[in-house]
XYZ file of C-alpha atoms in Angstrom:
385
model
C 230.787 80.792 -25.437
C 233.613 83.333 -25.525
C 235.307 81.641 -22.565
C 235.109 78.298 -24.345
C 236.711 79.756 -27.484
C 239.582 81.189 -25.431
C 240.076 77.808 -23.761
C 240.213 76.054 -27.129
C 242.782 78.529 -28.440
C 244.992 78.402 -25.343
C 244.882 74.689 -24.583
C 243.442 72.520 -27.337
C 244.342 74.054 -30.688
C 247.400 75.497 -32.348
C 246.980 79.256 -32.494
C 248.951 79.952 -35.653
C 248.684 78.095 -38.961
C 251.214 78.681 -41.740
C 249.630 77.219 -44.888
C 252.019 76.661 -47.781
C 250.959 75.988 -51.376
C 253.130 76.126 -54.475
C 250.804 77.041 -57.379
C 247.794 79.342 -57.550
C 245.323 78.852 -54.701
C 242.579 80.160 -57.001
C 242.939 76.911 -58.980
C 242.201 74.877 -55.842
C 238.740 75.562 -54.354
C 239.429 73.010 -51.562
C 242.358 75.155 -50.367
C 240.192 78.259 -50.299
C 237.559 76.323 -48.352
C 240.184 75.106 -45.872
C 241.442 78.637 -45.233
C 237.848 79.768 -44.673
C 237.307 76.962 -42.128
C 240.558 77.687 -40.303
C 239.582 81.336 -40.060
C 236.236 80.282 -38.548
C 238.157 78.182 -36.028
C 239.804 81.390 -34.761
C 243.279 80.542 -36.003
C 245.815 83.167 -37.024
C 246.529 82.213 -40.635
C 249.500 83.025 -42.828
C 249.430 81.791 -46.428
C 252.687 81.307 -48.340
C 252.050 80.819 -52.057
C 253.708 81.436 -55.422
C 250.795 83.381 -56.965
C 249.514 86.469 -55.167
C 247.152 88.993 -56.729
C 244.201 91.219 -55.851
C 241.728 88.542 -56.911
C 243.141 86.082 -54.385
C 243.138 88.661 -51.604
C 239.556 89.553 -52.504
C 238.373 85.949 -52.074
C 240.177 85.101 -48.828
C 239.080 86.388 -45.404
C 240.534 89.819 -44.635
C 242.199 88.493 -41.474
C 244.444 86.153 -43.509
C 247.992 87.337 -44.242
C 249.243 86.335 -47.696
C 252.921 86.301 -48.689
C 254.433 85.549 -52.093
C 257.227 82.967 -52.323
C 259.416 82.782 -55.419
C 258.151 83.209 -58.960
C 254.731 82.137 -60.229
C 254.651 78.347 -60.505
C 254.564 77.176 -64.136
C 254.201 73.433 -64.672
C 255.945 73.167 -68.062
C 258.834 75.526 -67.350
C 262.248 74.347 -68.748
C 264.067 71.990 -66.373
C 266.923 74.363 -65.459
C 264.533 77.236 -64.751
C 262.284 74.894 -62.764
C 265.174 73.750 -60.557
C 266.369 77.329 -60.089
C 262.923 78.423 -59.003
C 262.578 75.405 -56.706
C 265.563 76.518 -54.644
C 264.339 80.138 -54.626
C 260.903 79.057 -53.391
C 262.465 76.746 -50.800
C 264.642 79.558 -49.443
C 261.687 81.980 -49.286
C 259.516 79.435 -47.464
C 262.065 78.514 -44.819
C 263.268 82.090 -44.297
C 259.722 83.051 -43.363
C 258.990 79.955 -41.262
C 262.245 80.106 -39.309
C 261.559 83.712 -38.401
C 257.967 83.113 -37.203
C 257.775 79.486 -36.048
C 257.130 78.853 -32.340
C 255.503 76.312 -30.013
C 251.992 77.383 -31.073
C 252.657 77.103 -34.826
C 251.442 74.315 -37.095
C 252.554 74.142 -40.730
C 249.890 73.008 -43.214
C 251.592 71.674 -46.342
C 249.315 71.491 -49.379
C 250.118 68.908 -52.091
C 253.058 66.795 -53.184
C 254.311 69.718 -55.312
C 254.712 71.849 -52.193
C 256.416 68.990 -50.327
C 258.949 68.751 -53.152
C 259.779 72.426 -52.766
C 260.134 72.213 -48.971
C 262.262 69.079 -48.724
C 263.138 66.812 -45.814
C 263.755 69.783 -43.515
C 260.042 69.434 -42.718
C 260.927 66.634 -40.308
C 262.172 69.232 -37.822
C 258.747 70.925 -37.548
C 255.103 70.218 -36.731
C 253.119 69.917 -39.903
C 249.984 68.549 -41.493
C 250.587 66.810 -44.805
C 247.600 67.458 -47.080
C 247.797 65.281 -50.201
C 245.560 66.235 -53.137
C 246.584 63.191 -55.178
C 247.447 59.535 -54.597
C 251.231 59.533 -54.941
C 253.665 56.893 -53.707
C 256.815 58.943 -54.225
C 257.925 62.491 -54.981
C 260.737 62.800 -57.537
C 262.591 65.870 -58.746
C 263.273 64.659 -62.287
C 261.317 61.893 -63.983
C 259.875 58.816 -62.302
C 262.915 56.962 -60.997
C 265.450 59.701 -60.247
C 266.278 61.034 -56.819
C 263.426 62.385 -54.739
C 262.008 62.632 -51.235
C 261.179 59.927 -48.717
C 257.451 60.621 -48.776
C 256.693 57.676 -46.487
C 258.993 59.091 -43.811
C 257.424 62.549 -44.146
C 253.919 61.092 -43.902
C 254.819 58.972 -40.869
C 256.242 61.985 -39.013
C 253.330 64.333 -39.796
C 251.028 65.674 -37.098
C 248.151 64.613 -39.369
C 248.015 63.235 -42.898
C 244.967 64.502 -44.776
C 243.285 63.206 -47.933
C 239.962 63.939 -49.586
C 238.320 60.514 -49.822
C 237.876 57.442 -47.605
C 239.457 54.861 -49.951
C 242.431 57.167 -50.473
C 242.875 57.263 -46.702
C 243.021 53.458 -46.550
C 245.452 53.232 -49.478
C 247.700 55.971 -48.097
C 247.842 54.294 -44.685
C 248.822 50.981 -46.308
C 251.434 52.522 -48.621
C 253.214 54.489 -45.883
C 252.559 52.109 -42.954
C 250.934 54.875 -40.928
C 249.915 54.292 -37.322
C 246.554 55.966 -37.828
C 244.169 56.437 -40.724
C 244.595 59.809 -42.458
C 241.850 62.344 -41.848
C 239.344 62.747 -44.673
C 238.482 66.374 -45.446
C 236.128 66.563 -48.404
C 236.672 68.782 -51.426
C 233.509 70.737 -50.695
C 234.171 74.385 -51.670
C 233.766 77.315 -49.302
C 230.240 78.662 -48.700
C 229.053 81.211 -51.226
C 225.996 83.293 -52.101
C 225.426 81.963 -55.620
C 221.852 80.831 -56.340
C 220.245 78.784 -59.113
C 220.498 80.637 -62.445
C 222.855 83.299 -61.076
C 223.766 86.332 -63.148
C 227.017 85.945 -65.122
C 229.268 88.795 -63.999
C 232.803 87.924 -65.170
C 232.397 87.440 -68.925
C 230.117 89.316 -71.319
C 230.522 86.591 -73.948
C 229.479 83.877 -71.511
C 226.597 86.000 -70.249
C 225.212 86.417 -73.781
C 225.556 82.698 -74.541
C 223.780 81.691 -71.319
C 220.954 84.135 -72.070
C 220.503 82.606 -75.533
C 220.313 79.147 -73.968
C 217.757 79.978 -71.267
C 215.182 77.634 -72.813
C 217.674 74.787 -73.333
C 218.701 71.938 -71.037
C 222.436 72.458 -70.511
C 224.537 69.330 -70.057
C 227.595 70.870 -68.395
C 231.212 69.782 -68.073
C 233.640 72.123 -66.286
C 237.343 71.373 -65.959
C 240.339 69.865 -67.688
C 239.811 67.903 -70.903
C 242.448 65.168 -71.257
C 242.970 61.399 -71.412
C 241.769 61.012 -67.834
C 238.504 62.822 -68.638
C 237.273 61.633 -72.054
C 234.139 63.725 -72.630
C 233.737 63.384 -76.401
C 231.147 60.540 -76.031
C 228.912 63.066 -74.236
C 229.108 65.405 -77.225
C 228.155 62.506 -79.509
C 225.252 61.527 -77.256
C 223.839 65.062 -77.142
C 223.982 65.214 -80.945
C 221.543 62.301 -81.024
C 219.024 63.988 -78.695
C 216.355 66.528 -79.614
C 217.149 70.225 -79.948
C 216.186 71.049 -76.366
C 219.634 69.802 -75.228
C 223.070 71.389 -75.576
C 226.448 70.259 -74.287
C 228.474 73.050 -72.685
C 232.176 72.644 -71.893
C 233.948 75.269 -69.806
C 237.682 74.574 -69.864
C 241.142 76.009 -70.223
C 242.195 72.951 -72.214
C 242.624 72.800 -75.975
C 239.828 70.624 -77.327
C 239.489 71.296 -81.070
C 237.842 67.905 -81.583
C 234.685 69.208 -79.896
C 234.203 71.837 -82.603
C 232.897 69.031 -84.852
C 229.656 68.851 -82.845
C 226.900 71.372 -83.593
C 225.286 71.112 -80.164
C 228.537 71.508 -78.225
C 229.613 74.934 -76.958
C 233.142 75.452 -75.604
C 233.679 78.387 -73.253
C 236.899 79.674 -71.645
C 237.225 78.860 -67.961
C 236.179 81.440 -65.383
C 238.275 81.486 -62.216
C 236.761 80.181 -58.993
C 234.474 80.943 -57.341
C 232.781 82.814 -60.216
C 232.690 79.709 -62.413
C 229.769 78.731 -60.155
C 227.676 81.397 -61.848
C 227.810 79.201 -64.961
C 227.384 75.987 -62.959
C 224.094 77.329 -61.577
C 222.499 77.189 -65.051
C 223.151 73.485 -65.689
C 220.443 70.857 -66.069
C 222.894 67.948 -65.703
C 226.508 67.914 -64.482
C 229.118 65.584 -66.003
C 231.917 63.823 -64.083
C 234.119 61.286 -65.899
C 237.445 59.804 -64.758
C 239.414 56.944 -66.302
C 242.787 55.547 -65.142
C 245.893 57.171 -66.543
C 249.464 55.909 -66.330
C 251.951 58.736 -65.986
C 254.936 59.672 -63.845
C 253.172 61.751 -61.249
C 250.210 59.881 -59.765
C 248.950 56.359 -59.249
C 246.235 55.082 -61.637
C 244.218 54.573 -58.444
C 244.052 58.358 -58.274
C 241.463 58.365 -61.059
C 239.163 55.583 -59.903
C 239.105 56.868 -56.317
C 238.429 60.416 -57.458
C 236.891 62.981 -55.124
C 235.971 65.887 -57.394
C 234.867 69.180 -55.890
C 232.404 69.265 -58.826
C 230.199 66.818 -56.902
C 229.681 69.511 -54.288
C 229.421 72.334 -56.808
C 226.670 70.560 -58.753
C 224.880 69.357 -55.629
C 224.870 72.889 -54.176
C 222.361 73.825 -56.881
C 220.476 70.519 -56.849
C 221.899 69.577 -60.259
C 221.678 65.820 -61.031
C 224.912 64.216 -62.214
C 226.133 61.642 -64.695
C 229.381 59.829 -63.957
C 231.079 56.618 -64.982
C 231.189 53.404 -62.971
C 234.202 53.855 -60.692
C 234.269 53.714 -56.869
C 234.765 57.455 -56.398
C 231.557 58.232 -58.293
C 229.462 55.096 -57.730
C 229.595 55.525 -53.949
C 228.685 59.198 -54.132
C 226.437 59.799 -57.154
C 224.818 56.351 -57.273
C 224.804 55.680 -53.533
C 223.048 58.949 -52.722
C 220.715 58.606 -55.745
C 221.575 62.033 -57.105
C 222.252 60.839 -60.629
C 223.496 57.882 -62.670
C 226.843 56.180 -63.225
C 227.068 54.561 -66.660
C 228.875 51.266 -67.280
C 230.080 52.238 -70.752
C 231.336 55.523 -72.185
C 229.211 55.350 -75.319
C 226.367 57.222 -77.007
C 223.668 54.775 -75.957
C 224.610 54.755 -72.266
C 224.847 58.533 -71.970
C 221.656 59.034 -73.969
C 219.781 56.681 -71.652
C 221.197 58.415 -68.552
C 220.143 61.867 -69.752
C 216.609 60.680 -70.519
C 216.366 58.998 -67.107
C 217.324 62.257 -65.400
C 214.644 64.098 -67.392
C 212.058 61.609 -66.087
C 213.275 61.703 -62.473
C 214.772 65.176 -62.202
C 213.009 66.274 -58.999
C 214.077 63.169 -57.059
C 217.715 63.403 -58.153
C 217.754 67.144 -57.500
C 216.424 66.828 -53.940
C 218.881 64.047 -53.144
C 221.754 66.186 -54.445
C 220.753 69.065 -52.173
C 220.493 66.689 -49.194
C 223.952 65.276 -49.942
C 225.483 68.737 -50.067
C 223.948 69.796 -46.771
C 225.070 66.602 -45.005
C 228.773 67.324 -45.456
C 230.258 69.159 -42.471
C 234.037 69.300 -42.427
C 234.426 71.833 -39.612
C 234.632 69.075 -36.991
C 237.359 67.192 -38.897
C 239.420 70.336 -39.454
C 239.320 71.019 -35.716
C 240.762 67.526 -35.187
C 243.591 68.421 -37.544
C 244.634 71.480 -35.517
C 244.205 69.923 -32.072
C 247.337 69.763 -29.941
């Protein structure tokens, strides 16, 4: 009731949320979904981000105020320019917060990158710490140079938030937290896209999809790198009959895939319109292998929580993943596809043929999985006083 909503706003929940994200929100469907949910919870939302354009404003609810902080975030910017921009962004963030912050304000800090730009001053405020990745420390330069006390920041947070149950357990153990972090899934915001939607953002892509209307599209969408080795899929599709094609939509450079006649590489379409392409897939591909770099733990890969699971399941698209906990206990557990033990031609070929034989069962289970996820209740816990 209206009276109940007023009561929740006045007594139970923080009225004003200042959400801060360094980097383009359009690259993070979970952030867009979170803003949508907070708007539904009747919060007054201000978004501070480094990339602001008409496309972003067109996707977010009209009631959300968006403010640009610093220059556009560029990952591989030269070190001196990166440090200069870090201090500019930090000043912009805190100038705004210090002017608007009051007893009904809750900061919502998105990602370890944003934490790095805000610094330890966070300890003087109420904030939710929303970690996209499994990271044990946040450094400014390299792996072992000076950085932030992430454990202290996590311990002092109003709520720590992650996207997967195992990540919550690991994060609690790493930072010795008193309570288990909240798990808010990476399910994207609701949308009106249907199966076999019209392609509206790219004439080239539209023509290619039309030519492939009688084909079974094995689809991979996302980054192509060492963590996501998709070339075995291309090899497997080459060995199948001509009713199959492998489609890769990515912003990554992947010249090696040009060797395969049945593989089509398309430029990435910005969310949420990439879902128009997703809607045409017969099978969705999700592959993650451990990587060892300076930014994240190798556990980050095996306890993955890709938003692609929800994007494929929205359309009832069966999935093929590899045998890691993050995929086995979603794809396999809910019987909406297959997780292969080996990343080879034979394993992927078998998985594709099995999905052909059992498509309707996998498809229904994927739809059921998608509908069962309701994060509204958890988000309300995160903004409760």
